[in-house]
GROMACS .gro file of N, CA and C in nm:
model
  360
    1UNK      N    1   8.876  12.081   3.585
    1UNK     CA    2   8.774  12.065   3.688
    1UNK      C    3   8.836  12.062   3.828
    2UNK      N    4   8.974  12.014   3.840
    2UNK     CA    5   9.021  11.983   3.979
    2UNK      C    6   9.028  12.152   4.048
    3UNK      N    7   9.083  12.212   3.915
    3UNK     CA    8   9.153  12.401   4.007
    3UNK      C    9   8.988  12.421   4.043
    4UNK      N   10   8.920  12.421   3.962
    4UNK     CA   11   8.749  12.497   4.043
    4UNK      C   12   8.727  12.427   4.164
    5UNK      N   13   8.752  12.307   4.178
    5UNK     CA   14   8.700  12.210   4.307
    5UNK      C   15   8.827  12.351   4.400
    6UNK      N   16   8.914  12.308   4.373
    6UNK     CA   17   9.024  12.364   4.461
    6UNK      C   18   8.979  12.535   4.495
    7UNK      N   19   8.965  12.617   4.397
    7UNK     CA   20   8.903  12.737   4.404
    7UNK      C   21   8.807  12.771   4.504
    8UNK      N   22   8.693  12.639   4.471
    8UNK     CA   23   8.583  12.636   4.609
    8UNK      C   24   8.626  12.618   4.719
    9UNK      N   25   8.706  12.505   4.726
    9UNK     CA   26   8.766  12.513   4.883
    9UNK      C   27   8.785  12.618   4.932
   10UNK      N   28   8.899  12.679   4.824
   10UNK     CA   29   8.930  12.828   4.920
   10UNK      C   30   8.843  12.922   4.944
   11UNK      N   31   8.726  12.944   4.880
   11UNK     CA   32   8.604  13.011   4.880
   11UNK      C   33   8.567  12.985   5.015
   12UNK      N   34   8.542  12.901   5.047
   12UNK     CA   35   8.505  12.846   5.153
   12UNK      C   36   8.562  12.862   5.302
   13UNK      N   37   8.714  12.850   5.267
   13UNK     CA   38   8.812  12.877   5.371
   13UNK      C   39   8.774  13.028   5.383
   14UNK      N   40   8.807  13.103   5.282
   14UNK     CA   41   8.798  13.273   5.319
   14UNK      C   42   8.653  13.310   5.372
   15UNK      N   43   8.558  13.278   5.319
   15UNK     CA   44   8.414  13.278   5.400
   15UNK      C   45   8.439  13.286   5.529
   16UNK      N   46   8.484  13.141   5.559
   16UNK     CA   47   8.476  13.044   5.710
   16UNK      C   48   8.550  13.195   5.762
   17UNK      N   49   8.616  13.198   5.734
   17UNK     CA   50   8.790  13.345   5.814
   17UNK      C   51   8.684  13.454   5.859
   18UNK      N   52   8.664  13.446   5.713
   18UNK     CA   53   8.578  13.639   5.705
   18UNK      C   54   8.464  13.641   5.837
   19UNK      N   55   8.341  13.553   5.861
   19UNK     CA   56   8.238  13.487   5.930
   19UNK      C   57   8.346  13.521   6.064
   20UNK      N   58   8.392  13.434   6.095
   20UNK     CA   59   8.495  13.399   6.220
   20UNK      C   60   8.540  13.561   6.271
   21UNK      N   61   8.585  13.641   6.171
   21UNK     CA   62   8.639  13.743   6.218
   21UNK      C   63   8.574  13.843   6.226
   22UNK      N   64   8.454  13.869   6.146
   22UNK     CA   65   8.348  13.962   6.187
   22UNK      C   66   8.297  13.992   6.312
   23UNK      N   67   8.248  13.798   6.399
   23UNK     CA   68   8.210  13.755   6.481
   23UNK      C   69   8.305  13.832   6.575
   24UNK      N   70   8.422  13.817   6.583
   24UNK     CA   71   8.558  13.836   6.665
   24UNK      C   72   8.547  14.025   6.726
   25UNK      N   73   8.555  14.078   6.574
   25UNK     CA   74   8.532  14.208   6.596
   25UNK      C   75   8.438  14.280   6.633
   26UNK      N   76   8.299  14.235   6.636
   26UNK     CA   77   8.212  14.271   6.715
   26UNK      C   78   8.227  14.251   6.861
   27UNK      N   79   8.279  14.170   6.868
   27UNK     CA   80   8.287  14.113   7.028
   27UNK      C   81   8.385  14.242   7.063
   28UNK      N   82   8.509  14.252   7.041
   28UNK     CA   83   8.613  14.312   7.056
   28UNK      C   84   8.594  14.463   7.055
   29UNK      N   85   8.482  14.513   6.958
   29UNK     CA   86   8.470  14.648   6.990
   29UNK      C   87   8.334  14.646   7.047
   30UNK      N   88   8.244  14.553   7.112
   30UNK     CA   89   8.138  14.560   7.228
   30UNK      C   90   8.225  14.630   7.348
   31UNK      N   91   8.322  14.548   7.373
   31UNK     CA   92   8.417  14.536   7.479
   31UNK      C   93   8.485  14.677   7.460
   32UNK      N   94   8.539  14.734   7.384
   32UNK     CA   95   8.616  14.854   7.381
   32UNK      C   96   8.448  14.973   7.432
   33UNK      N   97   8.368  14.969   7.344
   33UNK     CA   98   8.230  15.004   7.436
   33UNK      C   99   8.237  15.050   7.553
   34UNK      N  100   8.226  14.946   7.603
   34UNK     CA  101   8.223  14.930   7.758
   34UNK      C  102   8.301  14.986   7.841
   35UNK      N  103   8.414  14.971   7.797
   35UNK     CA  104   8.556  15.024   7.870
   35UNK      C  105   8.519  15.172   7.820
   36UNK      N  106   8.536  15.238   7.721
   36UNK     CA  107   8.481  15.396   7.702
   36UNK      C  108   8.385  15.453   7.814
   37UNK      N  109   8.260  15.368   7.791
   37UNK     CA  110   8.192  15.397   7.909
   37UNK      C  111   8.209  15.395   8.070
   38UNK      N  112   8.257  15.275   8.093
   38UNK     CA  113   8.295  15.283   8.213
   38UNK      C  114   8.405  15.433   8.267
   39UNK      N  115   8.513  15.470   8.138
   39UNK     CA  116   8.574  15.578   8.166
   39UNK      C  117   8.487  15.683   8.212
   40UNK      N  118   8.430  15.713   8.113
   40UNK     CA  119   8.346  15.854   8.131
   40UNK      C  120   8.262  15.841   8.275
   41UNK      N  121   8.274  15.727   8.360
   41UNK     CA  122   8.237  15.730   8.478
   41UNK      C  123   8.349  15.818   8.622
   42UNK      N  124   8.446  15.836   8.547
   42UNK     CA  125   8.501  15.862   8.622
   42UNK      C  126   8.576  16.022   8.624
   43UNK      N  127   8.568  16.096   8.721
   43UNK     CA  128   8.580  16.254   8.714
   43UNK      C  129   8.725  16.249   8.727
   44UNK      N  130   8.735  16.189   8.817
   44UNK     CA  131   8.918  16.256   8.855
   44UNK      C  132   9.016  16.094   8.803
   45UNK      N  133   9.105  16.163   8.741
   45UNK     CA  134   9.191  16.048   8.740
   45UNK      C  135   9.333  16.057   8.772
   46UNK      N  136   9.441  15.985   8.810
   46UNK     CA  137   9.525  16.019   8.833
   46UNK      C  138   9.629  15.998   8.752
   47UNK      N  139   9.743  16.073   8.676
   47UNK     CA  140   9.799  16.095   8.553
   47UNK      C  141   9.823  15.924   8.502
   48UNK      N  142   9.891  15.872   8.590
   48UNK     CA  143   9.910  15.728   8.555
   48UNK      C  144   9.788  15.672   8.509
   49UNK      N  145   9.704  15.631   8.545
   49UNK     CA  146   9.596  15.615   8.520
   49UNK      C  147   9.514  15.637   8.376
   50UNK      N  148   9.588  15.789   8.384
   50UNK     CA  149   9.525  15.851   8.237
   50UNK      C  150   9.642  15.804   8.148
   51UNK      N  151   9.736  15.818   8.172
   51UNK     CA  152   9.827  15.732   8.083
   51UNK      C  153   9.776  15.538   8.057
   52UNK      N  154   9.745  15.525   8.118
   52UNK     CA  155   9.729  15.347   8.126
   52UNK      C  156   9.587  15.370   8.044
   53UNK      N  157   9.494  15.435   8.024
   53UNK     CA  158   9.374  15.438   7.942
   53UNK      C  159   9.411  15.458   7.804
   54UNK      N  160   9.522  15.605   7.837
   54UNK     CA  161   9.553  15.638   7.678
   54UNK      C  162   9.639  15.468   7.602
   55UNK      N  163   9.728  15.432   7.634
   55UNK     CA  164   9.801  15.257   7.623
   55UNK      C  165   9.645  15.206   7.552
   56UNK      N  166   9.589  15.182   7.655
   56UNK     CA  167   9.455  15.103   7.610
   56UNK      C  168   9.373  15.137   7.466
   57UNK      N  169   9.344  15.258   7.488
   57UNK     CA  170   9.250  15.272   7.368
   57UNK      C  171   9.375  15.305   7.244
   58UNK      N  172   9.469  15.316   7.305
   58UNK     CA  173   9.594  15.291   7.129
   58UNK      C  174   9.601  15.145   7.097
   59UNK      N  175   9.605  15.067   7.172
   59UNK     CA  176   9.604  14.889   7.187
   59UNK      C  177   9.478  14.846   7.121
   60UNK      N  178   9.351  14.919   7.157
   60UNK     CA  179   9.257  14.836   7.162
   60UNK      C  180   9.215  14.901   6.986
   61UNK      N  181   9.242  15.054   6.910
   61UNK     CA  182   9.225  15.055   6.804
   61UNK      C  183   9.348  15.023   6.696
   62UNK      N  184   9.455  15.010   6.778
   62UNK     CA  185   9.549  14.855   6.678
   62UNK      C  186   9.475  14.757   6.609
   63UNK      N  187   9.413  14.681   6.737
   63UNK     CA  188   9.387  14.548   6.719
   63UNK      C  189   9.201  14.615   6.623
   64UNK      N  190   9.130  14.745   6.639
   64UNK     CA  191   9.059  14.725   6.575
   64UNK      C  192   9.118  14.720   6.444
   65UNK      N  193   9.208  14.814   6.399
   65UNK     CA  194   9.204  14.803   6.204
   65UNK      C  195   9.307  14.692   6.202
   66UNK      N  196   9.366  14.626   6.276
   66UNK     CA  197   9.371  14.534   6.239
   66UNK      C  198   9.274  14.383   6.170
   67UNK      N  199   9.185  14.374   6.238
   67UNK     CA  200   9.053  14.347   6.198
   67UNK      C  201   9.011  14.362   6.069
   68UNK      N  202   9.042  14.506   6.086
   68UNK     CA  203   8.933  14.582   5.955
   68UNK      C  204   9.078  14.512   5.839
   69UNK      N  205   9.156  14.495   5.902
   69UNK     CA  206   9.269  14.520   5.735
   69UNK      C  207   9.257  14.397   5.661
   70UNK      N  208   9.253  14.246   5.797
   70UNK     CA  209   9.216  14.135   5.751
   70UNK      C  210   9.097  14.123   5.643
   71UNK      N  211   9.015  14.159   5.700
   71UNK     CA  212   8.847  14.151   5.636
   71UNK      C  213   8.892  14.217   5.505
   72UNK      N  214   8.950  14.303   5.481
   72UNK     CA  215   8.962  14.387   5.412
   72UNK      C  216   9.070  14.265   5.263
   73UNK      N  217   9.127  14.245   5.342
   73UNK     CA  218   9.221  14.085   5.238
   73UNK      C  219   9.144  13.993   5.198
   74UNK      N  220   9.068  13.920   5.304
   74UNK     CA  221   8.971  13.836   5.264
   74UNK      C  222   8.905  13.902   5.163
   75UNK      N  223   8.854  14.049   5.146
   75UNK     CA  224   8.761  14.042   5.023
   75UNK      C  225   8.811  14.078   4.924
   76UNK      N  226   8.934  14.095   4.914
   76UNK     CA  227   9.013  14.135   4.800
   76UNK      C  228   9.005  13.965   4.743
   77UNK      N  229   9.039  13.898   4.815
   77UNK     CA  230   9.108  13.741   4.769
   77UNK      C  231   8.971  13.706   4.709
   78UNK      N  232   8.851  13.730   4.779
   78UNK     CA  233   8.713  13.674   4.731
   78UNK      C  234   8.732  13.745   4.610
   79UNK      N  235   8.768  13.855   4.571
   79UNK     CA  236   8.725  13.933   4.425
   79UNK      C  237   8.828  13.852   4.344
   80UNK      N  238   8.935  13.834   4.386
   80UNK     CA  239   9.044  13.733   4.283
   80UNK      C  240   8.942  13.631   4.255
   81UNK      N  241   8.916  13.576   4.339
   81UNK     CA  242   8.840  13.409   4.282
   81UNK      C  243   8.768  13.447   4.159
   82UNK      N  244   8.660  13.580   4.208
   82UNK     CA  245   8.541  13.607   4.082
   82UNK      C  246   8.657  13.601   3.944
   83UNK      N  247   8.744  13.703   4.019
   83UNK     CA  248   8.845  13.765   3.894
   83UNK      C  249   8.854  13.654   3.781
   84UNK      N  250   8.877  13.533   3.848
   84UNK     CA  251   8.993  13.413   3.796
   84UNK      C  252   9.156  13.452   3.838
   85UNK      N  253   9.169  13.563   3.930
   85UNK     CA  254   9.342  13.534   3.945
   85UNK      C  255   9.376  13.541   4.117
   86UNK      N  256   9.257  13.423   4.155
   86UNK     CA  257   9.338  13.432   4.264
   86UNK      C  258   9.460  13.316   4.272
   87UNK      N  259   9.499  13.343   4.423
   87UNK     CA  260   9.629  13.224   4.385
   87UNK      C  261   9.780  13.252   4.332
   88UNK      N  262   9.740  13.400   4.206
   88UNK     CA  263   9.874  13.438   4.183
   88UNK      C  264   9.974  13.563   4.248
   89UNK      N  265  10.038  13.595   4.251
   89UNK     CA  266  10.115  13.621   4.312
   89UNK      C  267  10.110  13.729   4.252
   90UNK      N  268  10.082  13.861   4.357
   90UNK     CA  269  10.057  14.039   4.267
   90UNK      C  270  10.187  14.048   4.197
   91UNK      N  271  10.319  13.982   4.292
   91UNK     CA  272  10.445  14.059   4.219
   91UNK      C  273  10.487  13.982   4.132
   92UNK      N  274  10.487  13.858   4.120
   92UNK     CA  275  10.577  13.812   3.980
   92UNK      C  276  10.509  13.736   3.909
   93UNK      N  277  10.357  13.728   3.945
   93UNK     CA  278  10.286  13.624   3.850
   93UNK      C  279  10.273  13.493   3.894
   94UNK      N  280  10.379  13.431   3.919
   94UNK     CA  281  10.329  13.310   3.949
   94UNK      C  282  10.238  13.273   4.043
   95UNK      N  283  10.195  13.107   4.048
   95UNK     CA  284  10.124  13.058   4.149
   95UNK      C  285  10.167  13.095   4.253
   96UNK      N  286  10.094  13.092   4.377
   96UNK     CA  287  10.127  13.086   4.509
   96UNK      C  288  10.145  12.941   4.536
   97UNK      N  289  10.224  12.849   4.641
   97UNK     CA  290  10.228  12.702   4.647
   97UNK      C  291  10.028  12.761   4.708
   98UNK      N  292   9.999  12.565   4.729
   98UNK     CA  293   9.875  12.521   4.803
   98UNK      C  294   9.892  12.553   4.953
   99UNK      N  295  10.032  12.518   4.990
   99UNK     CA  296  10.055  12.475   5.125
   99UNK      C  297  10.037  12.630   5.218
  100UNK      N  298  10.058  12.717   5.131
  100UNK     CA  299  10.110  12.885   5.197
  100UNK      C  300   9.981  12.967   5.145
  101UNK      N  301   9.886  12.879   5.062
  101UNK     CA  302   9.740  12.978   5.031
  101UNK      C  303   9.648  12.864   5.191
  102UNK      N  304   9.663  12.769   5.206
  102UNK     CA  305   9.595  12.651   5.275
  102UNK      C  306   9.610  12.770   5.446
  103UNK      N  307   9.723  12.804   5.438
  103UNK     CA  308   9.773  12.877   5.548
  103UNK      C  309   9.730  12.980   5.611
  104UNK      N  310   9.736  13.068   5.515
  104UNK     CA  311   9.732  13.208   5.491
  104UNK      C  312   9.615  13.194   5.340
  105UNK      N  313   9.494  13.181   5.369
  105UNK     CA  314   9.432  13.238   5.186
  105UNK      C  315   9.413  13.318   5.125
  106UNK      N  316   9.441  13.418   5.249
  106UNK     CA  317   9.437  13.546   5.163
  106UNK      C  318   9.560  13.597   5.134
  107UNK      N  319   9.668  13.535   5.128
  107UNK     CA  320   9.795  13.583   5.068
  107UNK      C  321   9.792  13.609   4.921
  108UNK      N  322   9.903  13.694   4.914
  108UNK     CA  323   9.893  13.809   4.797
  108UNK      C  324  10.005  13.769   4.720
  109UNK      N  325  10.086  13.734   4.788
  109UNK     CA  326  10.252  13.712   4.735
  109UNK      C  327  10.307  13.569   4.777
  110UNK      N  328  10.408  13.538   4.677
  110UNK     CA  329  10.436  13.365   4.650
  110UNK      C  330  10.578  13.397   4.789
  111UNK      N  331  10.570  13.234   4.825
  111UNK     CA  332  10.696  13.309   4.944
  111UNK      C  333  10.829  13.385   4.906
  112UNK      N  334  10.893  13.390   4.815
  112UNK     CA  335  10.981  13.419   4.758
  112UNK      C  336  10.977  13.547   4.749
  113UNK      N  337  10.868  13.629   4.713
  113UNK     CA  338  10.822  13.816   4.645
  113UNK      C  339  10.822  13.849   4.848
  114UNK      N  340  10.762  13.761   4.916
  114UNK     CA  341  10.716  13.796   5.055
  114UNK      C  342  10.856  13.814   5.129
  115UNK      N  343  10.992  13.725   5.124
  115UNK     CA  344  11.076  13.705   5.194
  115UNK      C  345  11.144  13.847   5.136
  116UNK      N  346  11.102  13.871   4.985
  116UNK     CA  347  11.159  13.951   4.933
  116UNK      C  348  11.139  14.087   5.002
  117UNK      N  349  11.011  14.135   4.999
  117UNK     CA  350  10.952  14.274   5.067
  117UNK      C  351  10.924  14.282   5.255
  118UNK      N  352  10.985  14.191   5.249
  118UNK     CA  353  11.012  14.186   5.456
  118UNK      C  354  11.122  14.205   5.456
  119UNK      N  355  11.249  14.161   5.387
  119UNK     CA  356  11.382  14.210   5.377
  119UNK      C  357  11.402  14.395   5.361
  120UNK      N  358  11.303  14.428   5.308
  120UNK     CA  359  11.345  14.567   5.258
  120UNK      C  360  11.332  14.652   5.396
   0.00000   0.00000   0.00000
């Protein structure tokens, strides 16, 4: 009974994330919006300029799939819960600790597989 209590928590945590970051990304590409538009206001630009836009809209669709990649974890981790395997670790099976899912919940890998595949 305690892992389901614990399970919900994290249910909960990844919700709370997912909610939070939806919110985030709407905002974030209102704003990229705007800035598009405001461009197309303008006929002449001067190369710098057009360079400092191009920066921008490479920056500003970073940070969108970045977004998208999160959301995209969160619902993987939500399908583990349904699964029954969230928590474990894609590469070697084991648990993930509490302290590094509490952190990060949508982590995939126990710290050990993680320190492992950032080394490479």
């Amino acid at each position: 009974m305690e892992k389901k209590l614990d399970i919900e928590k994290y249910r909960k945590l990844l919700v709370k994330e997912k909610e939070r970051l939806e919110f985030e990304h709407r905002i974030v590409n209102s704003d990229i919006s705007d800035r598009v538009e405001d461009l197309s206001d303008y006929d002449d630009h001067h190369p710098a300029d057009a360079a400092t836009d191009t920066f921008d809209r490479s920056k500003d669709f970073a940070i969108d799939e970045n977004y998208k990649d999160i959301i995209e974890q969160i619902n993987d981790a939500l399908r583990k819960i349904d699964g029954g395997t969230y928590g474990m670790c894609d590469r070697c099976g084991t648990p993930i600790n509490p302290d590094r899912l509490r952190a990060i919940p949508y982590a995939t890998l126990c710290i050990k597989c993680q320190e492992i595949i950032e080394r490479r």
